[in-house]
CSV table of C-alpha atoms and ligand atoms in Angstrom, one decimal:
chain,number,residue,atom,x,y,z
K,1072,MET,CA,51.8,-92.5,47.3
K,1073,SER,CA,53.7,-90.0,49.4
K,1074,LEU,CA,54.7,-90.0,53.0
K,1075,LYS,CA,54.1,-86.9,55.2
K,1076,ASN,CA,55.7,-88.1,58.4
K,1077,LYS,CA,59.5,-87.1,57.9
K,1078,TYR,CA,60.8,-90.3,59.9
K,1079,LEU,CA,58.9,-92.5,57.5
K,1080,ALA,CA,59.8,-90.5,54.3
K,1081,ASP,CA,63.5,-91.0,55.6
K,1082,VAL,CA,63.2,-94.6,56.0
K,1083,TYR,CA,61.6,-95.0,52.7
K,1084,GLU,CA,64.4,-93.0,51.0
K,1085,THR,CA,66.9,-95.3,52.5
K,1086,VAL,CA,64.9,-98.2,51.2
K,1087,LYS,CA,64.6,-96.6,47.8
K,1088,ARG,CA,68.6,-96.1,47.9
K,1089,ARG,CA,69.3,-99.9,48.7
K,1090,ASP,CA,66.8,-101.6,47.2
K,1091,GLY,CA,65.7,-99.4,44.3
K,1092,ASN,CA,66.1,-102.6,41.7
K,1093,GLU,CA,63.2,-104.2,43.6
K,1094,PRO,CA,59.9,-102.3,42.6
K,1095,GLU,CA,57.4,-105.0,44.1
K,1096,PHE,CA,59.2,-104.5,47.3
K,1097,LEU,CA,59.3,-100.9,47.2
K,1098,GLN,CA,55.6,-101.1,46.4
K,1099,ALA,CA,54.8,-103.3,49.2
K,1100,VAL,CA,56.8,-101.0,51.9
K,1101,ILE,CA,55.2,-97.8,50.9
K,1102,GLU,CA,51.6,-98.9,51.3
K,1103,VAL,CA,52.5,-100.3,54.6
K,1104,LEU,CA,54.7,-97.2,55.6
K,1105,GLU,CA,51.9,-94.7,54.4
K,1106,SER,CA,49.4,-96.6,56.8
K,1107,LEU,CA,51.3,-96.7,59.9
K,1108,GLU,CA,51.5,-92.6,59.7
K,1109,PRO,CA,49.2,-92.0,62.5
K,1110,VAL,CA,50.7,-94.9,64.7
K,1111,VAL,CA,54.1,-93.6,64.4
K,1112,GLU,CA,53.1,-90.0,65.1
K,1113,ALA,CA,51.2,-91.3,68.3
K,1114,ASP,CA,54.1,-93.2,69.6
K,1115,PRO,CA,57.4,-91.5,69.5
K,1116,THR,CA,59.4,-94.7,70.7
K,1117,ILE,CA,58.9,-96.1,67.6
K,1118,GLU,CA,61.4,-93.9,66.1
K,1119,GLN,CA,63.4,-93.9,69.1
K,1120,LEU,CA,63.9,-97.8,69.0
K,1121,GLY,CA,64.4,-97.6,65.2
K,1122,ILE,CA,61.5,-100.1,64.6
K,1123,ILE,CA,60.8,-99.2,61.1
K,1124,GLU,CA,64.5,-99.4,59.8
K,1125,ARG,CA,64.6,-102.6,61.4
K,1126,LEU,CA,61.2,-103.8,60.0
K,1127,VAL,CA,62.1,-103.2,56.4
K,1128,GLU,CA,65.5,-104.9,56.6
K,1129,PRO,CA,65.3,-108.6,56.5
K,1130,GLU,CA,67.0,-110.4,59.3
K,1131,ARG,CA,68.7,-112.7,56.7
K,1132,PHE,CA,68.7,-113.0,53.0
K,1133,VAL,CA,69.7,-116.3,51.4
K,1134,GLN,CA,70.5,-116.9,47.9
K,1135,PHE,CA,72.1,-119.9,46.4
K,1136,ARG,CA,72.7,-122.0,43.2
K,1137,VAL,CA,70.6,-125.1,42.5
K,1138,ALA,CA,72.4,-127.2,40.1
K,1139,TRP,CA,70.4,-130.6,38.7
K,1140,VAL,CA,70.3,-132.8,35.8
K,1141,ASP,CA,67.1,-133.0,33.3
K,1142,ASP,CA,65.8,-136.0,31.8
K,1143,SER,CA,68.0,-135.2,28.6
K,1144,GLY,CA,71.1,-135.6,30.8
K,1145,LYS,CA,71.7,-131.7,30.6
K,1146,THR,CA,72.9,-130.0,33.7
K,1147,GLN,CA,70.4,-126.9,34.6
K,1148,VAL,CA,71.3,-124.2,37.1
K,1149,ASN,CA,68.7,-122.3,38.8
K,1150,ARG,CA,68.8,-119.7,41.7
K,1151,GLY,CA,67.1,-120.3,45.0
K,1152,PHE,CA,66.3,-118.1,47.6
K,1153,ARG,CA,65.1,-117.6,51.2
K,1154,VAL,CA,64.2,-114.3,53.0
K,1155,GLN,CA,64.0,-114.6,56.8
K,1156,PHE,CA,62.3,-111.4,57.4
K,1157,ASN,CA,61.4,-110.9,60.7
K,1158,SER,CA,61.0,-113.5,63.9
K,1159,ALA,CA,59.7,-111.0,66.5
K,1160,ILE,CA,56.9,-113.2,67.0
K,1161,GLY,CA,57.5,-116.6,66.0
K,1162,PRO,CA,59.7,-118.7,63.7
K,1163,TYR,CA,60.1,-117.3,60.0
K,1164,LYS,CA,56.8,-118.8,57.9
K,1165,GLY,CA,56.1,-118.3,54.5
K,1166,GLY,CA,55.7,-120.3,51.2
K,1167,LEU,CA,58.3,-121.2,48.4
K,1168,ARG,CA,57.1,-120.0,44.9
K,1169,PHE,CA,58.7,-121.7,41.8
K,1170,HIS,CA,58.2,-119.3,38.7
K,1171,PRO,CA,60.4,-117.8,36.1
K,1172,SER,CA,59.8,-114.5,37.4
K,1173,VAL,CA,61.0,-115.0,40.9
K,1174,TYR,CA,63.9,-113.0,42.2
K,1175,SER,CA,65.0,-111.0,45.1
K,1176,GLY,CA,62.4,-108.2,44.7
K,1177,ILE,CA,59.4,-110.8,44.4
K,1178,VAL,CA,60.8,-112.8,47.5
K,1179,LYS,CA,61.3,-109.6,49.4
K,1180,PHE,CA,57.9,-108.3,48.6
K,1181,LEU,CA,56.2,-111.4,49.7
K,1182,GLY,CA,58.3,-112.0,52.8
K,1183,PHE,CA,57.6,-108.2,54.0
K,1184,GLU,CA,53.9,-108.9,53.5
K,1185,GLN,CA,53.9,-112.2,55.4
K,1186,ILE,CA,55.4,-110.5,58.3
K,1187,PHE,CA,52.0,-108.7,58.7
K,1188,LYS,CA,49.9,-111.3,57.5
K,1189,ASN,CA,51.2,-113.8,60.0
K,1190,SER,CA,50.7,-111.5,63.0
K,1191,LEU,CA,47.0,-110.8,61.9
K,1192,THR,CA,46.4,-114.6,62.2
K,1193,SER,CA,47.0,-114.2,65.8
K,1194,LEU,CA,49.2,-117.3,65.8
K,1195,PRO,CA,53.2,-117.4,66.7
K,1196,ILE,CA,54.6,-117.2,63.3
K,1197,GLY,CA,57.2,-114.6,62.0
K,1198,GLY,CA,57.6,-113.5,58.3
K,1199,GLY,CA,59.6,-115.6,55.8
K,1200,LYS,CA,59.4,-116.2,51.8
K,1201,GLY,CA,61.7,-118.1,49.6
K,1202,GLY,CA,61.6,-119.8,45.9
K,1203,SER,CA,63.3,-120.2,42.9
K,1204,ASP,CA,63.4,-119.2,39.3
K,1205,PHE,CA,62.5,-122.8,38.3
K,1206,ASP,CA,59.8,-123.2,36.0
K,1207,PRO,CA,57.7,-126.6,36.8
K,1208,LYS,CA,55.7,-126.2,33.5
K,1209,GLY,CA,56.3,-129.0,31.4
K,1210,LYS,CA,58.9,-130.7,33.4
K,1211,SER,CA,58.5,-134.3,34.3
K,1212,ASP,CA,57.8,-135.6,37.7
K,1213,ASN,CA,61.2,-137.2,37.9
K,1214,GLU,CA,62.7,-133.2,36.9
K,1215,VAL,CA,60.7,-131.7,39.2
K,1216,MET,CA,61.9,-134.6,42.2
K,1217,LYS,CA,65.6,-133.6,41.1
K,1218,PHE,CA,65.2,-129.9,41.2
K,1219,CYS,CA,63.2,-130.2,44.5
K,1220,GLN,CA,66.1,-132.6,46.2
K,1221,ALA,CA,68.9,-130.2,44.8
K,1222,PHE,CA,67.1,-127.2,46.2
K,1223,MET,CA,66.4,-128.6,49.5
K,1224,THR,CA,70.1,-130.0,50.1
K,1225,GLU,CA,71.2,-126.2,50.4
K,1226,LEU,CA,67.9,-124.9,52.0
K,1227,SER,CA,67.8,-127.5,54.7
K,1228,ARG,CA,70.9,-125.8,56.5
K,1229,HIS,CA,68.8,-122.8,56.8
K,1230,ILE,CA,65.3,-123.9,58.0
K,1231,GLY,CA,63.8,-125.9,60.7
K,1232,GLN,CA,60.6,-126.5,62.9
K,1233,PHE,CA,62.2,-123.7,65.4
K,1234,THR,CA,63.7,-121.7,62.9
K,1235,ASP,CA,61.9,-121.4,59.7
K,1236,THR,CA,59.1,-123.4,58.2
K,1237,PRO,CA,58.3,-123.1,54.4
K,1238,ALA,CA,55.3,-124.3,52.8
K,1239,GLY,CA,53.8,-123.8,49.2
K,1240,ASP,CA,53.0,-120.7,47.0
K,1241,ILE,CA,52.8,-120.6,42.9
K,1242,GLY,CA,54.4,-123.5,41.4
K,1243,VAL,CA,54.7,-125.4,44.7
K,1244,GLY,CA,51.9,-127.6,46.0
K,1245,GLY,CA,51.4,-131.1,47.3
K,1246,ARG,CA,54.0,-132.7,44.7
K,1247,GLU,CA,56.8,-130.4,45.3
K,1248,ILE,CA,56.4,-130.4,49.3
K,1249,GLY,CA,56.4,-134.0,49.3
K,1250,TYR,CA,59.7,-134.2,47.5
K,1251,LEU,CA,60.9,-131.5,49.5
K,1252,TYR,CA,60.2,-133.1,52.7
K,1253,GLY,CA,61.7,-136.6,51.6
K,1254,GLN,CA,65.0,-134.6,51.0
K,1255,TYR,CA,64.9,-132.7,54.2
K,1256,LYS,CA,64.3,-136.1,56.1
K,1257,ARG,CA,67.1,-137.7,54.2
K,1258,VAL,CA,69.6,-134.7,54.9
K,1259,VAL,CA,69.0,-134.3,58.7
K,1260,ASN,CA,67.8,-137.8,59.7
K,1261,GLN,CA,65.0,-136.8,61.5
K,1262,PHE,CA,61.3,-137.0,61.1
K,1263,ALA,CA,60.7,-133.3,62.0
K,1264,ALA,CA,57.4,-132.8,60.4
K,1265,GLY,CA,57.0,-129.4,61.5
K,1266,VAL,CA,59.8,-128.0,59.2
K,1267,LEU,CA,57.3,-128.0,56.1
K,1268,THR,CA,53.6,-127.1,55.9
K,1269,GLY,CA,51.3,-128.4,53.3
K,1270,LYS,CA,52.5,-132.0,53.7
K,1271,GLY,CA,50.5,-135.1,52.5
K,1272,LEU,CA,48.1,-136.5,54.9
K,1273,THR,CA,50.2,-139.8,55.2
K,1274,PHE,CA,53.0,-137.8,56.7
K,1275,GLY,CA,52.0,-134.9,59.1
K,1276,GLY,CA,49.9,-132.9,57.0
K,1277,SER,CA,46.7,-131.0,57.9
K,1278,LEU,CA,43.2,-131.5,56.7
K,1279,ALA,CA,41.8,-128.6,55.1
K,1280,ARG,CA,45.1,-127.1,54.4
K,1281,THR,CA,44.5,-127.6,50.7
K,1282,GLU,CA,41.1,-125.7,50.9
K,1283,ALA,CA,42.4,-123.1,53.6
K,1284,THR,CA,43.4,-120.4,51.6
K,1285,GLY,CA,40.6,-120.2,49.1
K,1286,PHE,CA,38.2,-121.1,51.7
K,1287,GLY,CA,39.6,-118.4,54.1
K,1288,CYS,CA,39.3,-115.8,51.3
K,1289,CYS,CA,35.4,-116.5,51.2
K,1290,TYR,CA,35.0,-116.5,54.8
K,1291,PHE,CA,36.5,-113.1,55.1
K,1292,THR,CA,34.5,-111.8,52.4
K,1293,ARG,CA,31.2,-113.2,53.9
K,1294,GLU,CA,32.3,-111.2,57.1
K,1295,LEU,CA,32.7,-107.9,55.1
K,1296,LEU,CA,29.6,-108.4,53.3
K,1297,LYS,CA,27.8,-109.5,56.5
K,1298,ASP,CA,29.0,-106.1,58.4
K,1299,ASN,CA,27.2,-104.2,55.6
K,1300,GLY,CA,24.1,-106.3,55.4
K,1301,ASP,CA,24.8,-108.0,52.3
K,1302,SER,CA,26.0,-111.7,51.4
K,1303,PHE,CA,27.2,-114.1,48.7
K,1304,GLU,CA,23.7,-115.3,48.1
K,1305,GLY,CA,22.7,-114.6,44.6
K,1306,LYS,CA,25.9,-112.9,43.4
K,1307,THR,CA,28.0,-113.5,40.2
K,1308,VAL,CA,31.9,-113.8,40.9
K,1309,CYS,CA,34.7,-113.2,38.6
K,1310,ILE,CA,37.9,-115.6,39.9
K,1311,THR,CA,41.3,-115.4,38.2
K,1312,GLY,CA,43.8,-117.9,38.3
K,1313,SER,CA,43.1,-121.8,38.2
K,1314,GLY,CA,45.5,-122.8,40.8
K,1315,ASN,CA,45.1,-123.6,44.7
K,1316,VAL,CA,43.7,-120.5,45.8
K,1317,ALA,CA,41.4,-120.0,42.7
K,1318,ILE,CA,39.9,-123.6,42.8
K,1319,TYR,CA,39.0,-123.6,46.6
K,1320,ALA,CA,37.8,-120.1,46.6
K,1321,ALA,CA,35.5,-121.0,43.7
K,1322,VAL,CA,34.3,-124.0,45.8
K,1323,LYS,CA,33.4,-122.0,48.9
K,1324,ALA,CA,31.7,-119.0,47.0
K,1325,THR,CA,29.8,-121.5,45.3
K,1326,GLN,CA,28.9,-123.2,48.6
K,1327,LEU,CA,27.9,-119.9,50.0
K,1328,GLY,CA,25.2,-119.4,47.5
K,1329,ALA,CA,27.1,-117.3,44.8
K,1330,LYS,CA,27.9,-118.2,41.2
K,1331,VAL,CA,31.5,-118.2,40.0
K,1332,ILE,CA,31.4,-117.4,36.4
K,1333,THR,CA,35.2,-117.3,35.4
K,1334,LEU,CA,38.3,-118.6,36.1
K,1335,SER,CA,41.8,-118.0,34.2
K,1336,ASP,CA,45.4,-119.2,33.9
K,1337,SER,CA,48.5,-116.8,32.4
K,1338,ALA,CA,47.0,-117.6,28.7
K,1339,GLY,CA,43.2,-116.7,28.8
K,1340,TYR,CA,39.9,-117.1,30.9
K,1341,VAL,CA,37.0,-119.2,30.9
K,1342,TYR,CA,33.6,-117.9,31.2
K,1343,ASP,CA,30.7,-120.1,32.2
K,1344,PRO,CA,27.2,-118.3,32.3
K,1345,ASP,CA,26.0,-121.4,34.2
K,1346,GLY,CA,28.7,-121.4,37.1
K,1347,ILE,CA,32.0,-122.8,37.1
K,1348,ASP,CA,31.9,-126.9,37.8
K,1349,THR,CA,34.7,-127.1,40.2
K,1350,ASP,CA,35.0,-130.6,40.3
K,1351,LEU,CA,36.0,-130.5,36.2
K,1352,VAL,CA,38.0,-127.8,37.2
K,1353,LYS,CA,39.8,-129.9,39.9
K,1354,ASP,CA,40.1,-133.0,37.4
K,1355,ILE,CA,41.6,-130.7,34.8
K,1356,LYS,CA,44.2,-128.9,36.9
K,1357,GLU,CA,44.8,-131.1,40.1
K,1358,VAL,CA,44.8,-134.3,38.2
K,1359,ARG,CA,45.7,-133.9,34.7
K,1360,ARG,CA,47.9,-130.7,35.3
K,1361,ALA,CA,46.4,-129.2,31.8
K,1362,ARG,CA,45.6,-125.8,30.8
K,1363,ILE,CA,42.1,-124.2,31.8
K,1364,LYS,CA,41.3,-123.9,28.1
K,1365,GLU,CA,40.3,-127.4,28.3
K,1366,TYR,CA,37.3,-126.6,30.4
K,1367,VAL,CA,35.3,-125.4,27.6
K,1368,ASP,CA,35.7,-129.0,25.8
K,1369,SER,CA,33.3,-130.5,28.4
K,1370,LYS,CA,31.1,-127.4,28.4
K,1371,PRO,CA,29.1,-126.4,25.3
K,1372,ASN,CA,27.8,-123.1,26.8
K,1373,ALA,CA,31.1,-121.8,28.3
K,1374,GLU,CA,33.8,-119.7,26.2
K,1375,TYR,CA,37.3,-119.3,26.2
K,1376,HIS,CA,39.0,-115.7,25.7
K,1377,GLU,CA,42.7,-115.1,25.4
K,1378,GLY,CA,44.0,-112.6,27.9
K,1379,LYS,CA,42.2,-111.1,31.3
K,1380,PRO,CA,38.4,-110.6,32.2
K,1381,TRP,CA,38.6,-107.6,33.8
K,1382,ARG,CA,37.6,-105.1,31.2
K,1383,ASN,CA,35.2,-107.8,29.4
K,1384,VAL,CA,33.3,-109.6,32.3
K,1385,LYS,CA,30.4,-108.1,34.4
K,1386,ALA,CA,30.2,-109.6,37.8
K,1387,ASP,CA,29.1,-108.3,41.2
K,1388,ILE,CA,32.5,-109.4,43.2
K,1389,PHE,CA,35.9,-109.8,41.6
K,1390,MET,CA,38.3,-112.0,43.6
K,1391,PRO,CA,41.9,-111.9,41.7
K,1392,CYS,CA,43.6,-115.3,42.6
K,1393,ALA,CA,46.4,-115.4,40.2
K,1394,THR,CA,49.7,-113.1,40.8
K,1395,GLN,CA,50.7,-109.8,41.6
K,1396,ASN,CA,50.1,-106.6,39.7
K,1397,ASP,CA,47.4,-108.4,37.5
K,1398,ILE,CA,44.5,-105.5,38.0
K,1399,ASP,CA,46.1,-102.0,36.8
K,1400,LEU,CA,44.4,-98.5,36.9
K,1401,ASP,CA,42.5,-99.0,33.7
K,1402,ASP,CA,41.2,-102.4,34.7
K,1403,ALA,CA,40.0,-100.9,38.3
K,1404,LYS,CA,38.3,-98.3,36.5
K,1405,ALA,CA,36.4,-100.9,34.3
K,1406,ILE,CA,35.6,-102.8,37.2
K,1407,VAL,CA,34.1,-100.1,39.1
K,1408,ALA,CA,32.3,-98.7,36.0
K,1409,SER,CA,30.6,-102.3,35.3
K,1410,GLY,CA,28.9,-101.8,38.6
K,1411,ALA,CA,30.5,-104.4,40.8
K,1412,ILE,CA,30.4,-104.0,44.6
K,1413,ALA,CA,33.5,-105.9,45.8
K,1414,CYS,CA,37.1,-106.3,44.8
K,1415,ILE,CA,38.6,-108.8,47.1
K,1416,GLU,CA,42.5,-109.3,47.0
K,1417,CYS,CA,43.0,-113.1,47.2
K,1418,ALA,CA,46.3,-113.3,45.6
K,1419,ASN,CA,49.3,-111.7,47.0
K,1420,MET,CA,49.3,-107.7,45.9
K,1421,PRO,CA,47.3,-108.6,42.8
K,1422,CYS,CA,46.3,-104.7,42.1
K,1423,THR,CA,48.9,-102.0,41.5
K,1424,THR,CA,49.3,-99.2,43.7
K,1425,ASP,CA,47.4,-96.9,41.1
K,1426,ALA,CA,44.6,-99.6,41.0
K,1427,VAL,CA,44.7,-99.9,45.1
K,1428,GLU,CA,44.4,-96.1,45.2
K,1429,TYR,CA,41.5,-96.0,42.8
K,1430,PHE,CA,39.3,-98.5,44.6
K,1431,ARG,CA,40.1,-96.8,48.0
K,1432,ALA,CA,38.7,-93.7,46.7
K,1433,GLN,CA,35.6,-95.3,45.1
K,1434,ASP,CA,32.2,-96.5,46.3
K,1435,ILE,CA,33.3,-100.3,46.2
K,1436,TYR,CA,34.4,-102.6,49.1
K,1437,PHE,CA,38.2,-103.4,48.6
K,1438,ALA,CA,40.0,-106.0,50.9
K,1439,PRO,CA,43.8,-106.2,50.9
K,1440,SER,CA,45.4,-109.6,50.4
K,1441,LYS,CA,47.6,-109.5,53.5
K,1442,ALA,CA,44.1,-110.0,55.6
K,1443,VAL,CA,42.3,-111.9,53.0
K,1444,ASN,CA,44.4,-114.7,52.2
K,1445,ALA,CA,45.8,-115.2,55.6
K,1446,GLY,CA,43.9,-118.6,56.0
K,1447,GLY,CA,46.4,-120.5,54.4
K,1448,VAL,CA,49.3,-119.6,56.5
K,1449,ALA,CA,47.0,-119.7,59.4
K,1450,VAL,CA,46.0,-123.6,58.7
K,1451,SER,CA,50.0,-124.1,58.1
K,1452,ALA,CA,50.7,-122.9,61.7
K,1453,LEU,CA,47.8,-125.3,62.9
K,1454,GLU,CA,49.4,-127.8,60.9
K,1455,MET,CA,52.6,-127.1,63.0
K,1456,SER,CA,50.7,-127.6,66.2
K,1457,GLN,CA,49.3,-131.0,65.0
K,1458,ASN,CA,52.8,-132.0,64.4
K,1459,SER,CA,54.1,-130.6,67.7
K,1460,GLU,CA,51.4,-132.8,69.7
K,1461,ARG,CA,51.4,-135.7,67.1
K,1462,LEU,CA,47.9,-135.8,66.8
K,1463,SER,CA,45.7,-135.0,63.9
K,1464,TRP,CA,42.5,-132.9,63.8
K,1465,THR,CA,39.6,-133.8,61.8
K,1466,PHE,CA,38.6,-131.7,58.7
K,1467,GLU,CA,35.5,-130.2,60.7
K,1468,GLU,CA,37.7,-129.0,63.5
K,1469,VAL,CA,40.2,-127.3,61.3
K,1470,ASP,CA,37.6,-125.7,59.0
K,1471,ALA,CA,36.0,-124.3,62.2
K,1472,LYS,CA,39.1,-122.9,63.7
K,1473,LEU,CA,39.9,-121.3,60.2
K,1474,GLU,CA,36.6,-119.8,60.1
K,1475,GLN,CA,36.9,-118.2,63.4
K,1476,ILE,CA,40.6,-116.9,62.7
K,1477,MET,CA,39.0,-115.2,59.6
K,1478,THR,CA,36.1,-113.7,61.2
K,1479,ASN,CA,38.7,-112.3,63.9
K,1480,ILE,CA,41.1,-110.9,61.1
K,1481,TYR,CA,38.2,-109.2,59.7
K,1482,ALA,CA,36.8,-107.7,63.0
K,1483,ASN,CA,40.5,-106.6,64.0
K,1484,CYS,CA,41.0,-104.9,60.6
K,1485,ALA,CA,37.8,-103.2,60.8
K,1486,ALA,CA,38.3,-102.1,64.5
K,1487,ALA,CA,41.8,-100.7,63.5
K,1488,ALA,CA,40.5,-98.9,60.5
K,1489,LYS,CA,37.8,-97.1,62.9
K,1490,LYS,CA,40.3,-96.5,65.7
K,1491,TYR,CA,42.8,-94.8,63.2
K,1492,GLY,CA,40.5,-93.1,60.9
K,1493,GLY,CA,41.1,-95.5,57.8
K,1494,ASP,CA,39.7,-98.2,55.9
K,1495,LEU,CA,40.6,-101.8,55.6
K,1496,VAL,CA,43.7,-101.6,53.8
K,1497,SER,CA,45.1,-99.4,56.6
K,1498,GLY,CA,43.6,-101.3,59.5
K,1499,ALA,CA,45.2,-104.4,58.2
K,1500,ASN,CA,48.7,-102.9,58.2
K,1501,ILE,CA,48.3,-101.5,61.5
K,1502,ALA,CA,46.4,-104.3,63.3
K,1503,GLY,CA,49.2,-106.7,61.9
K,1504,PHE,CA,52.0,-104.0,62.6
K,1505,LEU,CA,51.1,-103.5,66.5
K,1506,LYS,CA,51.6,-107.3,67.6
K,1507,VAL,CA,55.2,-107.2,66.1
K,1508,CYS,CA,56.0,-103.6,67.3
K,1509,GLU,CA,55.3,-104.6,70.9
K,1510,ALA,CA,57.4,-107.6,70.4
K,1511,MET,CA,60.3,-105.9,68.9
K,1512,LYS,CA,60.1,-103.2,71.7
K,1513,ALA,CA,60.1,-106.0,74.2
K,1514,GLN,CA,63.1,-108.0,72.9
K,1515,GLY,CA,65.7,-105.1,72.7
K,1516,ILE,CA,67.7,-103.6,69.8
K,1517,VAL,CA,68.4,-106.9,67.7
H,844,NDP,P1,49.1,-122.0,41.7
H,844,NDP,O1,50.5,-122.1,41.3
H,844,NDP,O2,48.5,-123.0,42.4
H,844,NDP,O3,48.5,-121.4,40.6
H,844,NDP,C1,48.7,-120.1,40.1
H,844,NDP,C2,47.7,-119.8,39.2
H,844,NDP,O4,47.9,-118.2,38.8
H,844,NDP,C3,47.7,-120.7,37.9
H,844,NDP,O5,46.5,-120.5,37.5
H,844,NDP,C4,48.7,-119.5,37.1
H,844,NDP,O6,48.6,-119.5,35.7
H,844,NDP,C5,48.2,-118.2,37.5
H,844,NDP,N1,49.5,-117.1,37.5
H,844,NDP,C6,50.5,-117.6,37.8
H,844,NDP,N2,51.5,-116.5,37.4
H,844,NDP,C7,50.9,-115.5,36.6
H,844,NDP,C8,51.2,-114.6,35.8
H,844,NDP,N3,52.4,-114.3,35.6
H,844,NDP,N4,50.2,-114.1,35.1
H,844,NDP,C9,48.9,-114.7,35.1
H,844,NDP,N5,48.4,-116.0,35.6
H,844,NDP,C10,49.5,-116.3,36.5
H,844,NDP,O7,49.4,-120.7,42.9
H,844,NDP,P2,48.3,-120.4,44.3
H,844,NDP,O8,47.1,-120.6,43.7
H,844,NDP,O9,48.8,-121.4,45.5
H,844,NDP,O10,48.8,-119.0,44.2
H,844,NDP,C11,48.0,-117.8,43.6
H,844,NDP,C12,48.1,-116.5,44.7
H,844,NDP,O11,47.7,-116.9,45.7
H,844,NDP,C13,49.9,-116.0,44.7
H,844,NDP,O12,49.8,-114.7,44.7
H,844,NDP,C14,50.3,-116.6,45.8
H,844,NDP,O13,51.3,-115.9,46.6
H,844,NDP,C15,49.0,-116.3,46.7
H,844,NDP,N6,48.7,-117.3,48.1
H,844,NDP,C16,48.8,-118.5,47.9
H,844,NDP,C17,48.6,-119.3,49.2
H,844,NDP,C18,48.7,-120.7,49.2
H,844,NDP,O14,48.5,-121.2,50.3
H,844,NDP,N7,48.9,-121.6,48.2
H,844,NDP,C19,48.4,-118.5,50.7
H,844,NDP,C20,48.4,-117.0,50.5
H,844,NDP,C21,48.6,-116.3,49.2
H,844,NDP,P3,49.7,-120.4,35.0
H,844,NDP,O15,49.6,-121.9,35.1
H,844,NDP,O16,49.4,-120.0,33.6
H,844,NDP,O17,50.9,-120.1,35.4
H,845,2IT,O1,51.3,-116.5,50.8
H,845,2IT,C1,51.3,-117.2,51.6
H,845,2IT,O2,50.6,-116.8,52.8
H,845,2IT,C2,51.5,-118.4,51.5
H,845,2IT,N1,51.8,-118.8,50.2
H,845,2IT,C3,51.2,-119.7,52.5
H,845,2IT,C4,52.3,-119.5,53.4
H,845,2IT,C5,52.4,-120.9,54.3
H,845,2IT,O3,53.4,-120.7,55.1
H,845,2IT,O4,51.3,-121.6,54.4
């Protein structure tokens, strides 16, 4: 990728000089800057007001020590992070990731992406993200609780329902949000439910938040297919991951008439020619917290293979729902060569830059994560609305709003792509940027 516009090239050089040790952040930044070239060229005030320099520099970045005691009595020390990237259109909003790979570059790439994603939802939420290098795998409930309490004791100083409202991401689901909320409430002595989203239904959570990201990915894909005279009906779908996003993408794709043939975790993938049994997967992952490999124990026709499915599985639609940089150039080539019609990014930044460039040049529908997976944070914002009005909406009400939001996101991305002569990748970046840019201009140099 290269930047032709001198202003954008200079900004990117500065980011590289300052943050050269954060490759995932640089990867997210250059894709957005490249998409913004026609916008910046059409509007000289963007450069005059330093909009892009300000956009790539977080408003605040907090790193802190998290000390806790494990079940054997040993003291453990982890690193905690929160990036408060941009608050032009609302309080910082974005998930917390607990995974050993978490460091500043992961938190900043996710926080940067979140600015545009949150803007695309049309709801009033700014961009933020956080997490820790804590690994929940193999930890007891008690250890997870101890860690969450220690993490929140420090994080509570930096968040609030009008400041910054975290939620889940990899390694952070309902159990973790419950422990985090309990500790927040204890520290601040307020039942301020809007400070976290993804809460349990008994203490301010929203119906359909659990399903929202995966369902939203499928609603977006349905719109893309519909716009091209096609549908999920009768299609085979290769999904990776077997966490929150993967499970509910599989549920909705199946409901929409597709056959989901794979799910995976970081060790390997299961292939079920009869279509993945999502109730069985929920039991394995949500109830037993076991590995996806166990799926084949109850399904004689299913197979388990170590590694990734990209070069081995033939499907009409690929939906990577696990983690970043999961599909590289050779994987992308294999997917296209197999005759797939679509690659839909459901995890955040699941394709490397080379893979994205390749897909964009091929005859395949390719949709970018910041638009596709925005349904999760959108329903998080609806959870905040319900907390503010002290009411809860039915599943059907929330799901209907989610569908409408995803339909609008697809239409807005497609319209921006058309107006600026691009595709869904540049359309998503431009449509997300324009609202943030207007708000930044109106609020002066801050
Ligand atoms: P979960 O923790 O529920 O599940 C993550 C899944 O991805 C697991 O199956 C996990 O396997 C796999 N995975 C994680 N890290 C790796 C890795 N390094 N290599 C291979 N597989 C890996 O997370 P979510 O489902 O919530 O998140 C999945 C993706 O979706 C992430 O990119 C997240 O940022 C994004 N996302 C999530 C949203 C949400 O609402 N939850 C909203 C929008 C985006 P294993 O158990 O082996 O680690
Ligand atoms: O990447 C994401 O959008 C999320 N992990 C969800 C964030 C949220 O605040 O619900």
